[in-house]
């Protein structure tokens, strides 16, 4: 399995995958966010989202954020390796990439 090989070489990927695989959803309830007006409108119009759609949307968002974090960290690793080979070190790009990873969290 390719993902297992990737996890073996990337602790952050392994941790994020472990977190996601251990999520538990209650199949009969969820918290509807949004303004009071939006929630009231959805209830009045009988347009509450189906629990399966809510779970799928949540998982999709979690994978998107996971991938953003992994991409930013991968780019930060590459930048760090590049900077370590330079005579004059400029860490501004590295800092920006790390901040981007943090923002994705």
N, CA, C and O atoms as a DFTB+ gen file, in Angstrom:
420 C
 N C O
     1  1       0.834      -1.182       0.000
     2  2       0.000       0.000       0.000
     3  2       0.880       1.247       0.000
     4  3       1.746       1.396       0.862
     5  1       0.664       2.128      -0.949
     6  2       1.519       3.302      -1.124
     7  2       1.429       4.273       0.058
     8  3       2.436       4.854       0.462
     9  1       0.239       4.445       0.604
    10  2       0.083       5.392       1.708
    11  2       0.874       4.944       2.929
    12  3       1.428       5.783       3.639
    13  1       0.939       3.658       3.189
    14  2       1.718       3.132       4.315
    15  2       3.201       3.438       4.125
    16  3       3.892       3.784       5.084
    17  1       3.688       3.312       2.903
    18  2       5.092       3.635       2.616
    19  2       5.342       5.114       2.871
    20  3       6.367       5.483       3.443
    21  1       4.413       5.959       2.450
    22  2       4.546       7.402       2.682
    23  2       4.524       7.718       4.169
    24  3       5.280       8.570       4.635
    25  1       3.655       7.032       4.922
    26  2       3.575       7.258       6.364
    27  2       4.882       6.878       7.056
    28  3       5.300       7.541       8.006
    29  1       5.524       5.817       6.584
    30  2       6.772       5.366       7.197
    31  2       7.877       6.407       7.063
    32  3       8.778       6.467       7.901
    33  1       7.816       7.219       6.027
    34  2       8.860       8.224       5.816
    35  2       8.417       9.630       6.218
    36  3       9.204      10.570       6.110
    37  1       7.188       9.793       6.675
    38  2       6.672      11.126       7.014
    39  2       5.805      11.027       8.269
    40  3       4.653      10.598       8.203
    41  1       6.360      11.422       9.400
    42  2       5.653      11.311      10.674
    43  2       4.405      12.177      10.728
    44  3       3.404      11.784      11.326
    45  1       4.451      13.338      10.116
    46  2       3.285      14.228      10.127
    47  2       2.136      13.587       9.354
    48  3       0.997      13.610       9.819
    49  1       2.412      13.022       8.197
    50  2       1.393      12.330       7.412
    51  2       0.793      11.186       8.236
    52  3      -0.424      11.008       8.272
    53  1       1.655      10.420       8.891
    54  2       1.181       9.297       9.699
    55  2       0.274       9.786      10.824
    56  3      -0.762       9.178      11.093
    57  1       0.655      10.881      11.483
    58  2      -0.154      11.415      12.586
    59  2      -1.508      11.922      12.095
    60  3      -2.535      11.665      12.722
    61  1      -1.508      12.640      10.975
    62  2      -2.768      13.162      10.437
    63  2      -3.676      12.025       9.975
    64  3      -4.887      12.077      10.185
    65  1      -3.105      11.009       9.353
    66  2      -3.908       9.861       8.922
    67  2      -4.465       9.095      10.114
    68  3      -5.605       8.633      10.086
    69  1      -3.656       8.962      11.163
    70  2      -4.111       8.273      12.372
    71  2      -5.296       9.023      12.992
    72  3      -6.298       8.422      13.379
    73  1      -5.154      10.344      13.073
    74  2      -6.235      11.178      13.611
    75  2      -7.516      10.972      12.808
    76  3      -8.581      10.740      13.380
    77  1      -7.414      11.057      11.494
    78  2      -8.595      10.931      10.637
    79  2      -9.220       9.556      10.744
    80  3     -10.445       9.435      10.776
    81  1      -8.406       8.523      10.799
    82  2      -8.952       7.166      10.844
    83  2      -9.610       6.845      12.181
    84  3     -10.356       5.871      12.282
    85  1      -9.347       7.642      13.200
    86  2      -9.940       7.403      14.512
    87  2     -11.093       8.347      14.840
    88  3     -11.549       8.397      15.982
    89  1     -11.561       9.088      13.856
    90  2     -12.731       9.940      14.080
    91  2     -13.983       9.070      14.185
    92  3     -14.136       8.084      13.465
    93  1     -14.853       9.451      15.078
    94  2     -16.130       8.757      15.220
    95  2     -17.246       9.766      15.028
    96  3     -17.227      10.850      15.611
    97  1     -18.204       9.404      14.216
    98  2     -19.349      10.266      13.954
    99  2     -20.601       9.626      14.538
   100  3     -20.773       8.409      14.485
   101  1     -21.456      10.448      15.087
   102  2     -22.746       9.970      15.565
   103  2     -23.701       9.984      14.380
   104  3     -23.956      11.043      13.807
   105  1     -24.231       8.824      14.004
   106  2     -25.021       8.742      12.773
   107  2     -26.402       9.400      12.843
   108  3     -27.086       9.504      11.825
   109  1     -26.812       9.840      14.019
   110  2     -28.168      10.388      14.102
   111  2     -28.211      11.850      14.516
   112  3     -29.298      12.389      14.728
   113  1     -27.049      12.517      14.641
   114  2     -27.087      13.940      14.975
   115  2     -25.807      14.641      14.529
   116  3     -24.760      14.018      14.357
   117  1     -25.923      15.943      14.349
   118  2     -24.783      16.794      14.036
   119  2     -25.119      18.204      14.479
   120  3     -26.275      18.513      14.768
   121  1     -24.107      19.061      14.532
   122  2     -24.305      20.451      14.926
   123  2     -24.367      21.292      13.660
   124  3     -23.430      21.303      12.862
   125  1     -25.455      21.981      13.489
   126  2     -25.635      22.855      12.330
   127  2     -25.095      24.227      12.679
   128  3     -25.604      24.895      13.579
   129  1     -24.067      24.643      11.968
   130  2     -23.486      25.961      12.217
   131  2     -24.062      26.954      11.228
   132  3     -24.734      26.575      10.270
   133  1     -23.798      28.201      11.464
   134  2     -24.330      29.264      10.623
   135  2     -25.074      30.243      11.501
   136  3     -25.232      30.031      12.703
   137  1     -25.520      31.303      10.894
   138  2     -26.248      32.299      11.674
   139  2     -27.621      31.753      12.071
   140  3     -28.112      30.780      11.498
   141  1     -28.209      32.389      13.041
   142  2     -29.535      31.977      13.501
   143  2     -30.554      32.031      12.352
   144  3     -31.413      31.159      12.224
   145  1     -30.437      33.067      11.530
   146  2     -31.350      33.215      10.395
   147  2     -31.181      32.082       9.386
   148  3     -32.160      31.529       8.885
   149  1     -29.924      31.745       9.096
   150  2     -29.660      30.658       8.143
   151  2     -30.205      29.326       8.657
   152  3     -30.832      28.571       7.914
   153  1     -29.959      29.055       9.926
   154  2     -30.454      27.798      10.504
   155  2     -31.979      27.751      10.487
   156  3     -32.570      26.732      10.130
   157  1     -32.610      28.854      10.872
   158  2     -34.076      28.910      10.879
   159  2     -34.647      28.695       9.483
   160  3     -35.637      27.984       9.309
   161  1     -34.019      29.311       8.501
   162  2     -34.488      29.168       7.122
   163  2     -34.392      27.723       6.652
   164  3     -35.326      27.205       6.040
   165  1     -33.265      27.068       6.934
   166  2     -33.102      25.662       6.549
   167  2     -34.148      24.773       7.221
   168  3     -34.698      23.867       6.596
   169  1     -34.412      25.037       8.474
   170  2     -35.411      24.234       9.194
   171  2     -36.803      24.479       8.624
   172  3     -37.543      23.530       8.365
   173  1     -37.166      25.749       8.425
   174  2     -38.498      26.078       7.893
   175  2     -38.717      25.470       6.517
   176  3     -39.808      24.991       6.207
   177  1     -37.681      25.492       5.701
   178  2     -37.811      24.990       4.325
   179  2     -37.521      23.494       4.222
   180  3     -37.470      22.941       3.124
   181  1     -37.333      22.849       5.359
   182  2     -37.045      21.408       5.412
   183  2     -35.879      21.057       4.488
   184  3     -35.951      20.118       3.695
   185  1     -34.802      21.838       4.613
   186  2     -33.622      21.655       3.766
   187  2     -32.384      21.327       4.589
   188  3     -31.263      21.633       4.182
   189  1     -32.586      20.703       5.745
   190  2     -31.434      20.315       6.550
   191  2     -30.600      19.290       5.788
   192  3     -31.154      18.397       5.147
   193  1     -29.273      19.408       5.850
   194  2     -28.430      18.452       5.127
   195  2     -28.548      17.044       5.708
   196  3     -28.747      16.864       6.909
   197  1     -28.423      16.077       4.846
   198  2     -28.426      14.675       5.245
   199  2     -27.131      14.370       5.988
   200  3     -26.075      14.891       5.629
   201  1     -27.200      13.540       7.011
   202  2     -26.021      13.242       7.828
   203  2     -24.878      12.663       6.993
   204  3     -23.712      12.951       7.261
   205  1     -25.198      11.855       5.991
   206  2     -24.142      11.287       5.139
   207  2     -23.422      12.382       4.366
   208  3     -22.205      12.332       4.191
   209  1     -24.179      13.369       3.907
   210  2     -23.560      14.493       3.195
   211  2     -22.696      15.332       4.131
   212  3     -21.640      15.826       3.737
   213  1     -23.153      15.490       5.370
   214  2     -22.385      16.256       6.352
   215  2     -21.055      15.560       6.633
   216  3     -20.007      16.204       6.664
   217  1     -21.103      14.253       6.835
   218  2     -19.881      13.497       7.113
   219  2     -18.937      13.541       5.913
   220  3     -17.733      13.745       6.071
   221  1     -19.483      13.348       4.720
   222  2     -18.647      13.381       3.509
   223  2     -17.997      14.756       3.337
   224  3     -16.822      14.854       2.980
   225  1     -18.759      15.805       3.592
   226  2     -18.224      17.152       3.475
   227  2     -17.136      17.398       4.509
   228  3     -16.101      17.989       4.199
   229  1     -17.365      16.950       5.726
   230  2     -16.376      17.112       6.786
   231  2     -15.089      16.362       6.447
   232  3     -13.993      16.903       6.596
   233  1     -15.223      15.142       6.002
   234  2     -14.037      14.357       5.645
   235  2     -13.294      14.986       4.467
   236  3     -12.063      15.016       4.445
   237  1     -14.047      15.485       3.494
   238  2     -13.417      16.151       2.357
   239  2     -12.612      17.356       2.793
   240  3     -11.499      17.571       2.313
   241  1     -13.172      18.152       3.706
   242  2     -12.462      19.327       4.222
   243  2     -11.220      18.902       4.997
   244  3     -10.166      19.524       4.862
   245  1     -11.330      17.854       5.805
   246  2     -10.177      17.377       6.573
   247  2      -9.050      16.919       5.645
   248  3      -7.883      17.209       5.909
   249  1      -9.380      16.209       4.567
   250  2      -8.354      15.774       3.618
   251  2      -7.732      16.955       2.891
   252  3      -6.527      16.969       2.636
   253  1      -8.545      17.939       2.559
   254  2      -8.021      19.139       1.903
   255  2      -7.021      19.845       2.810
   256  3      -5.929      20.209       2.373
   257  1      -7.392      20.038       4.067
   258  2      -6.492      20.702       5.009
   259  2      -5.233      19.865       5.257
   260  3      -4.129      20.401       5.352
   261  1      -5.416      18.549       5.360
   262  2      -4.263      17.659       5.542
   263  2      -3.288      17.833       4.381
   264  3      -2.081      17.950       4.593
   265  1      -3.804      17.849       3.168
   266  2      -2.953      17.983       1.992
   267  2      -2.269      19.338       1.933
   268  3      -1.122      19.433       1.496
   269  1      -2.962      20.396       2.370
   270  2      -2.335      21.719       2.416
   271  2      -1.166      21.725       3.398
   272  3      -0.102      22.271       3.107
   273  1      -1.375      21.114       4.563
   274  2      -0.313      21.046       5.571
   275  2       0.871      20.255       5.028
   276  3       2.017      20.694       5.128
   277  1       0.592      19.089       4.454
   278  2       1.676      18.243       3.939
   279  2       2.436      18.920       2.806
   280  3       3.659      18.803       2.724
   281  1       1.733      19.621       1.941
   282  2       2.391      20.337       0.841
   283  2       3.303      21.430       1.380
   284  3       4.452      21.557       0.958
   285  1       2.777      22.224       2.324
   286  2       3.578      23.319       2.886
   287  2       4.798      22.772       3.623
   288  3       5.889      23.332       3.508
   289  1       4.629      21.698       4.370
   290  2       5.771      21.117       5.081
   291  2       6.785      20.505       4.121
   292  3       7.990      20.589       4.357
   293  1       6.311      19.897       3.051
   294  2       7.222      19.347       2.043
   295  2       8.040      20.444       1.389
   296  3       9.242      20.289       1.173
   297  1       7.389      21.546       1.076
   298  2       8.104      22.678       0.487
   299  2       9.078      23.286       1.487
   300  3      10.167      23.718       1.110
   301  1       8.690      23.322       2.764
   302  2       9.587      23.847       3.798
   303  2      10.815      22.949       3.952
   304  3      11.929      23.448       4.118
   305  1      10.622      21.642       3.898
   306  2      11.766      20.711       3.976
   307  2      12.728      20.950       2.812
   308  3      13.944      21.017       2.992
   309  1      12.156      21.076       1.623
   310  2      12.996      21.297       0.438
   311  2      13.751      22.622       0.553
   312  3      14.928      22.702       0.200
   313  1      13.074      23.655       1.044
   314  2      13.721      24.960       1.212
   315  2      14.834      24.892       2.256
   316  3      15.896      25.486       2.074
   317  1      14.591      24.168       3.348
   318  2      15.607      24.016       4.377
   319  2      16.833      23.296       3.822
   320  3      17.964      23.709       4.075
   321  1      16.613      22.237       3.075
   322  2      17.732      21.505       2.471
   323  2      18.522      22.401       1.520
   324  3      19.753      22.366       1.493
   325  1      17.798      23.202       0.744
   326  2      18.455      24.132      -0.185
   327  2      19.274      25.158       0.585
   328  3      20.431      25.406       0.245
   329  1      18.688      25.762       1.624
   330  2      19.374      26.803       2.387
   331  2      20.607      26.270       3.107
   332  3      21.586      26.994       3.287
   333  1      20.558      25.003       3.518
   334  2      21.701      24.407       4.216
   335  2      22.912      24.254       3.293
   336  3      24.041      24.123       3.766
   337  1      22.683      24.271       1.996
   338  2      23.773      24.143       1.019
   339  2      24.331      25.499       0.593
   340  3      25.341      25.564      -0.107
   341  1      23.675      26.579       1.012
   342  2      24.082      27.919       0.599
   343  2      25.131      28.497       1.549
   344  3      25.187      28.140       2.726
   345  1      25.959      29.394       1.017
   346  2      26.949      30.083       1.853
   347  2      26.271      31.110       2.746
   348  3      26.582      31.217       3.932
   349  1      25.345      31.862       2.169
   350  2      24.594      32.867       2.925
   351  2      23.149      32.368       3.060
   352  3      22.457      32.143       2.067
   353  1      22.725      32.207       4.284
   354  2      21.392      31.644       4.533
   355  2      20.355      32.760       4.608
   356  3      20.548      33.758       5.302
   357  1      19.249      32.575       3.878
   358  2      18.108      33.494       3.920
   359  2      16.882      32.660       4.289
   360  3      16.382      31.880       3.479
   361  1      16.417      32.834       5.494
   362  2      15.332      31.994       5.999
   363  2      13.938      32.588       5.789
   364  3      12.961      32.030       6.288
   365  1      13.823      33.693       5.072
   366  2      12.520      34.339       4.909
   367  2      11.526      33.433       4.167
   368  3      10.355      33.358       4.539
   369  1      11.990      32.760       3.135
   370  2      11.113      31.844       2.380
   371  2      10.689      30.672       3.260
   372  3       9.526      30.268       3.248
   373  1      11.631      30.132       4.016
   374  2      11.339      29.018       4.913
   375  2      10.313      29.426       5.963
   376  3       9.379      28.676       6.245
   377  1      10.482      30.589       6.530
   378  2       9.534      31.081       7.528
   379  2       8.138      31.223       6.921
   380  3       7.146      30.845       7.543
   381  1       8.065      31.760       5.725
   382  2       6.778      31.900       5.050
   383  2       6.096      30.572       4.826
   384  3       4.883      30.464       5.006
   385  1       6.851      29.552       4.435
   386  2       6.292      28.219       4.203
   387  2       5.804      27.594       5.515
   388  3       4.754      26.953       5.547
   389  1       6.558      27.779       6.581
   390  2       6.139      27.244       7.881
   391  2       4.890      27.952       8.392
   392  3       4.008      27.315       8.968
   393  1       4.808      29.249       8.187
   394  2       3.601      29.987       8.576
   395  2       2.391      29.530       7.762
   396  3       1.277      29.461       8.281
   397  1       2.614      29.221       6.499
   398  2       1.541      28.716       5.644
   399  2       1.044      27.372       6.184
   400  3      -0.162      27.128       6.227
   401  1       1.958      26.512       6.589
   402  2       1.563      25.214       7.159
   403  2       0.769      25.424       8.445
   404  3      -0.232      24.748       8.683
   405  1       1.220      26.361       9.268
   406  2       0.515      26.631      10.517
   407  2      -0.885      27.181      10.255
   408  3      -1.836      26.823      10.951
   409  1      -1.010      28.034       9.269
   410  2      -2.316      28.603       8.924
   411  2      -3.288      27.531       8.461
   412  3      -4.491      27.637       8.699
   413  1      -2.776      26.500       7.801
   414  2      -3.625      25.401       7.327
   415  2      -4.190      24.566       8.461
   416  3      -5.201      23.881       8.304
   417  1      -3.524      24.634       9.609
   418  2      -4.023      23.874      10.765
   419  2      -5.267      24.547      11.254
   420  3      -5.874      24.091      12.223
